[in-house]
mmCIF file of C-alpha atoms in Angstrom:
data_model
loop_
_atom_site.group_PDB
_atom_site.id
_atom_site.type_symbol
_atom_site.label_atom_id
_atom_site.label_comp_id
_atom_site.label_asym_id
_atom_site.label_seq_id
_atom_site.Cartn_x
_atom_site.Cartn_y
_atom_site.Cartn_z
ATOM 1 C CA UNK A 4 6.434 -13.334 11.999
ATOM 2 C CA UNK A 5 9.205 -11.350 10.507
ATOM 3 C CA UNK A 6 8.294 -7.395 9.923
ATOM 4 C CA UNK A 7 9.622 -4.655 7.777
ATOM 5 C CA UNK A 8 10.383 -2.343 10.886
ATOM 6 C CA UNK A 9 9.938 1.741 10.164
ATOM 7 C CA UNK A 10 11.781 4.544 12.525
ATOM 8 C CA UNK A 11 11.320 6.971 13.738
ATOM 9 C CA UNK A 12 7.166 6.501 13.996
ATOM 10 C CA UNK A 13 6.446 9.777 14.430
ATOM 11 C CA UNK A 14 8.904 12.732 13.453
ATOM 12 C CA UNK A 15 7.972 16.657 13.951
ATOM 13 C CA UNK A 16 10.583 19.166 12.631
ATOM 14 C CA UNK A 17 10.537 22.531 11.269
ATOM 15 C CA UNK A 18 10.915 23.403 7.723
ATOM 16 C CA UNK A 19 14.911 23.112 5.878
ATOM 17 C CA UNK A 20 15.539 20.877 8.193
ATOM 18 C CA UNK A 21 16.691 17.642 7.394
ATOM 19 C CA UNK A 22 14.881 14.833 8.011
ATOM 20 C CA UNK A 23 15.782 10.707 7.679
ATOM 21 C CA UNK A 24 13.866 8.031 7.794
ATOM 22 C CA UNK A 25 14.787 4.250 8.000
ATOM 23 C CA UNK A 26 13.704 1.021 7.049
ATOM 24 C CA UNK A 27 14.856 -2.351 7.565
ATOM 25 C CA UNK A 28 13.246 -4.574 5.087
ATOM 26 C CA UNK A 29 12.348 -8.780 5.932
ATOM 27 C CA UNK A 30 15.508 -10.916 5.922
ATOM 28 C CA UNK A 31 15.690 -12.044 1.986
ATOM 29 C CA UNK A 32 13.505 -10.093 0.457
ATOM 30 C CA UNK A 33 15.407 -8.396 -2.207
ATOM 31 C CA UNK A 34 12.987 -5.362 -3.454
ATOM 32 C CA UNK A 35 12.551 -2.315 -1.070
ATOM 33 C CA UNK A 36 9.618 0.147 -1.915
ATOM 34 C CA UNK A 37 9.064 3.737 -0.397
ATOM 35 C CA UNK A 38 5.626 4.984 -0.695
ATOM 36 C CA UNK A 39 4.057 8.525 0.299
ATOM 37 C CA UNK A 40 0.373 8.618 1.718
ATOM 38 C CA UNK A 41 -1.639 12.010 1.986
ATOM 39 C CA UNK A 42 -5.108 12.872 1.969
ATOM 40 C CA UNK A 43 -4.496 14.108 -1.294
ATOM 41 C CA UNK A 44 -2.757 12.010 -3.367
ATOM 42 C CA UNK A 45 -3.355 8.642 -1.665
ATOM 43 C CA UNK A 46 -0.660 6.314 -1.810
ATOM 44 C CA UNK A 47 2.157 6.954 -4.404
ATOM 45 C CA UNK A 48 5.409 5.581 -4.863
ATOM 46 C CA UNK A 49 8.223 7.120 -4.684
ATOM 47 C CA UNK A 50 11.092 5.075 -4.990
ATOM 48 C CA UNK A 51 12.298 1.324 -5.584
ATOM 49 C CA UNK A 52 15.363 -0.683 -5.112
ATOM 50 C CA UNK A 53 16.064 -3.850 -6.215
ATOM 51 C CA UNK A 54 19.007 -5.893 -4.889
ATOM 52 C CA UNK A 55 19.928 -2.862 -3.502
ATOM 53 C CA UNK A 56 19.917 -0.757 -6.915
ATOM 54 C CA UNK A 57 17.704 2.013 -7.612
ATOM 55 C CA UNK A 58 15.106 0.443 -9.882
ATOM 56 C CA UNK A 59 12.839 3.396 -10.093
ATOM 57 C CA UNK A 60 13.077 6.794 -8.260
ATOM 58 C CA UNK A 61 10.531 8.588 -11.045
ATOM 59 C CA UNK A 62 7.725 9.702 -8.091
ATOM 60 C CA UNK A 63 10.634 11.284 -6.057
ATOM 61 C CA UNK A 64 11.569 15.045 -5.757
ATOM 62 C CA UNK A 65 15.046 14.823 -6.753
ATOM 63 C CA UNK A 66 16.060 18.100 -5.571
ATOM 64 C CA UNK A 67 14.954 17.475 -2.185
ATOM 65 C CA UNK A 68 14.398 13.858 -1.367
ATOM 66 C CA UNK A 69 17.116 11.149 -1.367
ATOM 67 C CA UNK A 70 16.818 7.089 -1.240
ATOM 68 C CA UNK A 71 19.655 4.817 -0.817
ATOM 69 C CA UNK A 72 20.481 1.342 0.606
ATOM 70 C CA UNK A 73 23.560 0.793 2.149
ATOM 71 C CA UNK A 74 23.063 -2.506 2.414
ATOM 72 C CA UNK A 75 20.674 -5.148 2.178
ATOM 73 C CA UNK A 76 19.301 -4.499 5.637
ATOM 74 C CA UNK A 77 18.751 -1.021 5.669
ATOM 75 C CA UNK A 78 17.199 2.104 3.498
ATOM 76 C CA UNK A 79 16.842 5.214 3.968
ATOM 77 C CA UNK A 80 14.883 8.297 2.683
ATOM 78 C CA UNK A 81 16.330 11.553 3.144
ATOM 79 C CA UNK A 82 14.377 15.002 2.485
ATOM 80 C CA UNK A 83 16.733 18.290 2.773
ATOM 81 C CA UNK A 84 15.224 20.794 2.923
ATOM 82 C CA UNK A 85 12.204 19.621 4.429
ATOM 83 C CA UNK A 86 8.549 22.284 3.330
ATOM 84 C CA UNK A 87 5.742 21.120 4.879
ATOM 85 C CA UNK A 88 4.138 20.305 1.780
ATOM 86 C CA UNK A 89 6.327 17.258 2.491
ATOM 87 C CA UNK A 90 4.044 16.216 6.010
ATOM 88 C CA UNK A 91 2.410 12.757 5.090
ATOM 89 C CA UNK A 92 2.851 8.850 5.962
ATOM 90 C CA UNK A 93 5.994 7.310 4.671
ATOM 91 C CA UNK A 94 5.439 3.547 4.141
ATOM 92 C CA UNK A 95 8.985 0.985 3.176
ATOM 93 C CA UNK A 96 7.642 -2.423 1.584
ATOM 94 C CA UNK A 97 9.752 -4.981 1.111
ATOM 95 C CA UNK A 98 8.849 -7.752 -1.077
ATOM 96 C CA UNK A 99 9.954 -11.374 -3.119
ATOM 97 C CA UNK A 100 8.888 -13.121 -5.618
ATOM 98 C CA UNK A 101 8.327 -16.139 -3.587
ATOM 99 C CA UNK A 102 6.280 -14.343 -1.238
ATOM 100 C CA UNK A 103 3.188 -14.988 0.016
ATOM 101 C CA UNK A 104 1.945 -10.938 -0.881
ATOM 102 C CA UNK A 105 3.446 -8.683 -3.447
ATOM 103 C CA UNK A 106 4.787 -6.220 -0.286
ATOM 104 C CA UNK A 107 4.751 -6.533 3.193
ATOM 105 C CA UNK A 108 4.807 -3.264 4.824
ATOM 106 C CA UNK A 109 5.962 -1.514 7.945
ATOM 107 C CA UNK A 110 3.926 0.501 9.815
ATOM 108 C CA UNK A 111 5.345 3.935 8.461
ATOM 109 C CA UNK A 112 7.139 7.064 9.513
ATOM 110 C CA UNK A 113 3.990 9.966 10.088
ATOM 111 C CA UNK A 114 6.128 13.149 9.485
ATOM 112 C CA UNK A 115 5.243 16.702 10.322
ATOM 113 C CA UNK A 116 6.843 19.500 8.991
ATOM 114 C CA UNK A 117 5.992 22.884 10.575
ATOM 115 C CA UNK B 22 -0.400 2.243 -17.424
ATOM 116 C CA UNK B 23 -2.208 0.624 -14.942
ATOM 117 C CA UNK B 24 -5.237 2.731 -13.286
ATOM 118 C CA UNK B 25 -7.661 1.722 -10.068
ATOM 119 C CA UNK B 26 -10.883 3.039 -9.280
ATOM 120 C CA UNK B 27 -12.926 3.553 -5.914
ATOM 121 C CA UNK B 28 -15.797 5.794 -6.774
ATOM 122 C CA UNK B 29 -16.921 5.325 -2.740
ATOM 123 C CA UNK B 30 -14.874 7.428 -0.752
ATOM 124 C CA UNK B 31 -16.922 7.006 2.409
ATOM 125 C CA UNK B 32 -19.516 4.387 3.626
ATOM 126 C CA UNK B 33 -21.482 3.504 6.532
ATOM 127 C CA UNK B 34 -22.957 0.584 7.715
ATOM 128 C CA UNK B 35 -24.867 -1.071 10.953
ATOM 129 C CA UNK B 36 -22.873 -4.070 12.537
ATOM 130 C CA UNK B 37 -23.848 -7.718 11.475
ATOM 131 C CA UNK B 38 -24.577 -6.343 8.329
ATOM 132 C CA UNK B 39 -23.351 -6.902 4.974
ATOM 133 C CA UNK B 40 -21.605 -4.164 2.744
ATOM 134 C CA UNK B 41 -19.578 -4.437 -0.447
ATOM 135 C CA UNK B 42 -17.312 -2.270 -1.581
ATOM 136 C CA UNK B 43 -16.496 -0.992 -5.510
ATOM 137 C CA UNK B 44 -13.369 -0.921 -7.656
ATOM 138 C CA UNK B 45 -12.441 -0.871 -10.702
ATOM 139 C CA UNK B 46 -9.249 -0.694 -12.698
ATOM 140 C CA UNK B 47 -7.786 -0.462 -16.239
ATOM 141 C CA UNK B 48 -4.816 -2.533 -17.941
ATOM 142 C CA UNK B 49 -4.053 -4.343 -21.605
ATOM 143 C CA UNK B 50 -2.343 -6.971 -19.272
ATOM 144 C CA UNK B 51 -4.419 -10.363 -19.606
ATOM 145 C CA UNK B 52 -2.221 -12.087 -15.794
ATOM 146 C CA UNK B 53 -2.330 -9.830 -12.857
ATOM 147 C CA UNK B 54 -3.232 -9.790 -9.680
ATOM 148 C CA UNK B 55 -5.566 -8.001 -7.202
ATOM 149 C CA UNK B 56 -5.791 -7.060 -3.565
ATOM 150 C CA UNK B 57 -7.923 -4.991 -1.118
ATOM 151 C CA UNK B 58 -5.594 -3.883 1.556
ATOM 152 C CA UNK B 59 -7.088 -2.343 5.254
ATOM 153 C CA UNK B 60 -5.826 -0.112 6.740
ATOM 154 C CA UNK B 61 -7.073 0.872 10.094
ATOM 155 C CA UNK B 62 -6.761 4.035 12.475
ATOM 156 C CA UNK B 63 -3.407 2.215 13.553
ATOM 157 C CA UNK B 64 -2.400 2.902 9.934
ATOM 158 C CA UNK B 65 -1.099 -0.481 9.180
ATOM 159 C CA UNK B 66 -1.146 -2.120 5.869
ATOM 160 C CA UNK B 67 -3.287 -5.405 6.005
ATOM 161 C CA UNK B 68 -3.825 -7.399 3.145
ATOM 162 C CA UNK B 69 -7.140 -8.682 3.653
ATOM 163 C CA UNK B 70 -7.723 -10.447 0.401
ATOM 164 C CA UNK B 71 -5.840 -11.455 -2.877
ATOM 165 C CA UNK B 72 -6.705 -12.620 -6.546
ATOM 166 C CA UNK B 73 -5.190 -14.236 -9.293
ATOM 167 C CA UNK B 74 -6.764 -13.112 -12.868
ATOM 168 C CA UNK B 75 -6.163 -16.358 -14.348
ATOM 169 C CA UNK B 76 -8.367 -17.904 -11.530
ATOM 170 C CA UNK B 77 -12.405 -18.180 -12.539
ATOM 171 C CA UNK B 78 -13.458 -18.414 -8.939
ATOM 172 C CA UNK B 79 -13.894 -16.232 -6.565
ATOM 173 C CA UNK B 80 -11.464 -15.763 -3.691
ATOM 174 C CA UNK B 81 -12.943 -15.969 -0.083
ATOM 175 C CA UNK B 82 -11.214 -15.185 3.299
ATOM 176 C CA UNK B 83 -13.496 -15.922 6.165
ATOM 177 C CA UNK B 84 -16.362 -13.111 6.469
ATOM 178 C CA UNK B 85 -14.475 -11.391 2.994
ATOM 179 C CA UNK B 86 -15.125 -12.703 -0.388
ATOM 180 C CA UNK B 87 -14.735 -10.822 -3.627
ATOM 181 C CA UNK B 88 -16.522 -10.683 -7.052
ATOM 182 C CA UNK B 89 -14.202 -10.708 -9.854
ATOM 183 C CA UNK B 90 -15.004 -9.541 -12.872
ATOM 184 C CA UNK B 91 -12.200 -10.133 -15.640
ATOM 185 C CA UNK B 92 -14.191 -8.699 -18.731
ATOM 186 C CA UNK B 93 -15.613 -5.998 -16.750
ATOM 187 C CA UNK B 94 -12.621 -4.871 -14.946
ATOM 188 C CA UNK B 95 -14.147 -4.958 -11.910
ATOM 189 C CA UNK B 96 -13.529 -6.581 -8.358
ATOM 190 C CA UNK B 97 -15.504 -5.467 -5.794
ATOM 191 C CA UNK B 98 -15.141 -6.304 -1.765
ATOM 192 C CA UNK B 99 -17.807 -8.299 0.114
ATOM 193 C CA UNK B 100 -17.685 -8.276 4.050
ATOM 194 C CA UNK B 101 -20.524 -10.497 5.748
ATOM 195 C CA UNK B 102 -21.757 -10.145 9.187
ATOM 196 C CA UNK B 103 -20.050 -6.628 9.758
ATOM 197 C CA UNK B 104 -18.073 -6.070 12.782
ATOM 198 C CA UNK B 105 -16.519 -3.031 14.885
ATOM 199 C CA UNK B 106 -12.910 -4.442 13.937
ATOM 200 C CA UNK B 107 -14.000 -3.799 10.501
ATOM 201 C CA UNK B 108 -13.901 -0.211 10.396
ATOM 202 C CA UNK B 109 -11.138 1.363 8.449
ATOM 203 C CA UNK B 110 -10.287 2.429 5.313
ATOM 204 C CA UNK B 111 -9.784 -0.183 2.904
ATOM 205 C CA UNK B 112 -7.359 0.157 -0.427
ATOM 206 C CA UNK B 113 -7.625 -2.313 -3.704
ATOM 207 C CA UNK B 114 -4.765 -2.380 -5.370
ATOM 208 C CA UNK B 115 -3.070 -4.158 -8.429
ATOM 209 C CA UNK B 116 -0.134 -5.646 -9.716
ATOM 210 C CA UNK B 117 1.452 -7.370 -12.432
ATOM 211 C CA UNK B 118 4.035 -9.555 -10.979
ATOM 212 C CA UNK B 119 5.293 -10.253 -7.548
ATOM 213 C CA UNK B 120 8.736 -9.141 -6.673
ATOM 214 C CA UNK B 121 9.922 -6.444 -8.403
ATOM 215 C CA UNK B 122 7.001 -3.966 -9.226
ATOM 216 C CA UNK B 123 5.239 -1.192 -7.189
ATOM 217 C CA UNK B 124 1.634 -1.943 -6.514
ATOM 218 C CA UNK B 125 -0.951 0.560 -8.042
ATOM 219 C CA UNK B 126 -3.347 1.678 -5.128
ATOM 220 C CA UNK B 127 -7.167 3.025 -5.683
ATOM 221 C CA UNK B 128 -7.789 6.640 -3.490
ATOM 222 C CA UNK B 129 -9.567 4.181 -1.283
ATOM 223 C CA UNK B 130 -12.826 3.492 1.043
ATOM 224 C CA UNK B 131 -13.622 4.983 4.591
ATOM 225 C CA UNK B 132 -15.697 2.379 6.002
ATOM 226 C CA UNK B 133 -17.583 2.876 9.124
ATOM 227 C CA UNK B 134 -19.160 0.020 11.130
ATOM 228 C CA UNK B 135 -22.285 1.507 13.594
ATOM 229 C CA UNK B 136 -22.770 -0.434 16.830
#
C-alpha cells in the first residue's frame, strides 16, 4: 500500500535551534496537509499546499515556522527558533480527490524541544 | 465555520462489550462528509469509518457502525463485541469535499478496553 512517509520520527533539540521536518506525500496525490497535535489543542492545521502552492498557511506561526514544497515529492516544515511551547506531534496528509479517504496520513514527527 | 464536538473525553469499557461513542458538529453545508479516525498508542491515523450526508443509511464496517443523524447534527460511533485492539483514542472529524480541504477534528475520545 503506498504511505505518506514522515522523518525524522522522533526529534529532541534544545530551544533556537532549528528544527526540519519532512514529508513525502503518496505518488499523485496533489494536496499536502501539515497538522499539529497536543494535549491541548488537539489536532490543528497548520498549513496546506496544493499542487505544490501554499493554499492556506493561516494556523502557522509565521515568524517562526516555515512550509514549502520543493517539489511534488517532498515538504518540509521548518521552525527557527524552536521554544518548547512548539513540542507536539507533527502529522503531513496527503490527499486526492479520487481518493478513497479525504487524507492519508503518515505516522508523524513527535518533537521535543527542551 | 465548521465545528465538532466530543463531550467524552475518556471512557471505559469491559471486553466483548458494546460502547458508543458521541459527536456532534455544526455547519450550514447540506453535502459533507464524516469520519471517526483511531488513533492508537502507536499514534497512527486510522480511518475506521466514513459517511456520506447525502446517504440515509447508516454506514457499517465490521464490529463499527455509526448512527447518523442529519437534522440533529449528530453521528455517534458504535463498536460491538469490544476488543483489546480497540483501545485508543478515537477522533470524528468532518469535511466538505475531498481533495483540497483540511479536515476539522473533534478534541477526541480515550477509550479503554478492560480484559
Amino acid at each position: 500500500d503506498a504511505r505518506v512517509t514522515q522523518t525524522p520520527r522522533h526529534k529532541v533539540t534544545e530551544m533556537g535551534q532549528e528544527v526540519t521536518m519532512r514529508c513525502q506525500p503518496i505518488l499523485g496525490h496533489n494536496t499536502v496537509f501539515w497538522y499539529r497535535q497536543t494535549m491541548m489543542q488537539g489536532l490543528e492545521l497548520l498549513a496546506y499546499f496544493r499542487n505544490r502552492a501554499p493554499l492556506d498557511d493561516s494556523g502557522m506561526p509565521k515568524d517562526r515556522f516555515s512550509a514549502e514544497m520543493p517539489d511534488a515529492t517532498l515538504a518540509t516544515l521548518k521552525i527557527q527558533p524552536s521554544e518548547p511551547r512548539d513540542s507536539a506531534v507533527y502529522f503531513c496528509a496527503s490527499g486526492d480527490r479520487n481518493s478513497n479517504q479525504p487524507q492519508h496520513f503518515g505516522d508523524g514527527t513527535r518533537l521535543s524541544i527542551l | 465555520a465548521q465545528t465538532v464536538t466530543q463531550s467524552q473525553p475518556e471512557m471505559s469499557v469491559q471486553e466483548a462489550e458494546t460502547v458508543t461513542l458521541s459527536c456532534t458538529y455544526d455547519t450550514s453545508e447540506s453535502n459533507y462528509y464524516l469520519f471517526w479516525y483511531k488513533q492508537p498508542p502507536s499514534r497512527q491515523m486510522i480511518l475506521v469509518i466514513r459517511q456520506e450526508a447525502y446517504k440515509q443509511q447508516n454506514a457499517t464496517e465490521n464490529r463499527f457502525s455509526v448512527n447518523f443523524q442529519k437534522a440533529a447534527k449528530s453521528f455517534s460511533l458504535k463498536i460491538s463485541d469490544s476488543q483489546l485492539g480497540d483501545t485508543a483514542m478515537y477522533f470524528c472529524a468532518f469535511i466538505r469535499n475531498f481533495g483540497n480541504e483540511k479536515l476539522t477534528f473533534g478534541t477526541g475520545t480515550r477509550l479503554t478496553i478492560i480484559p
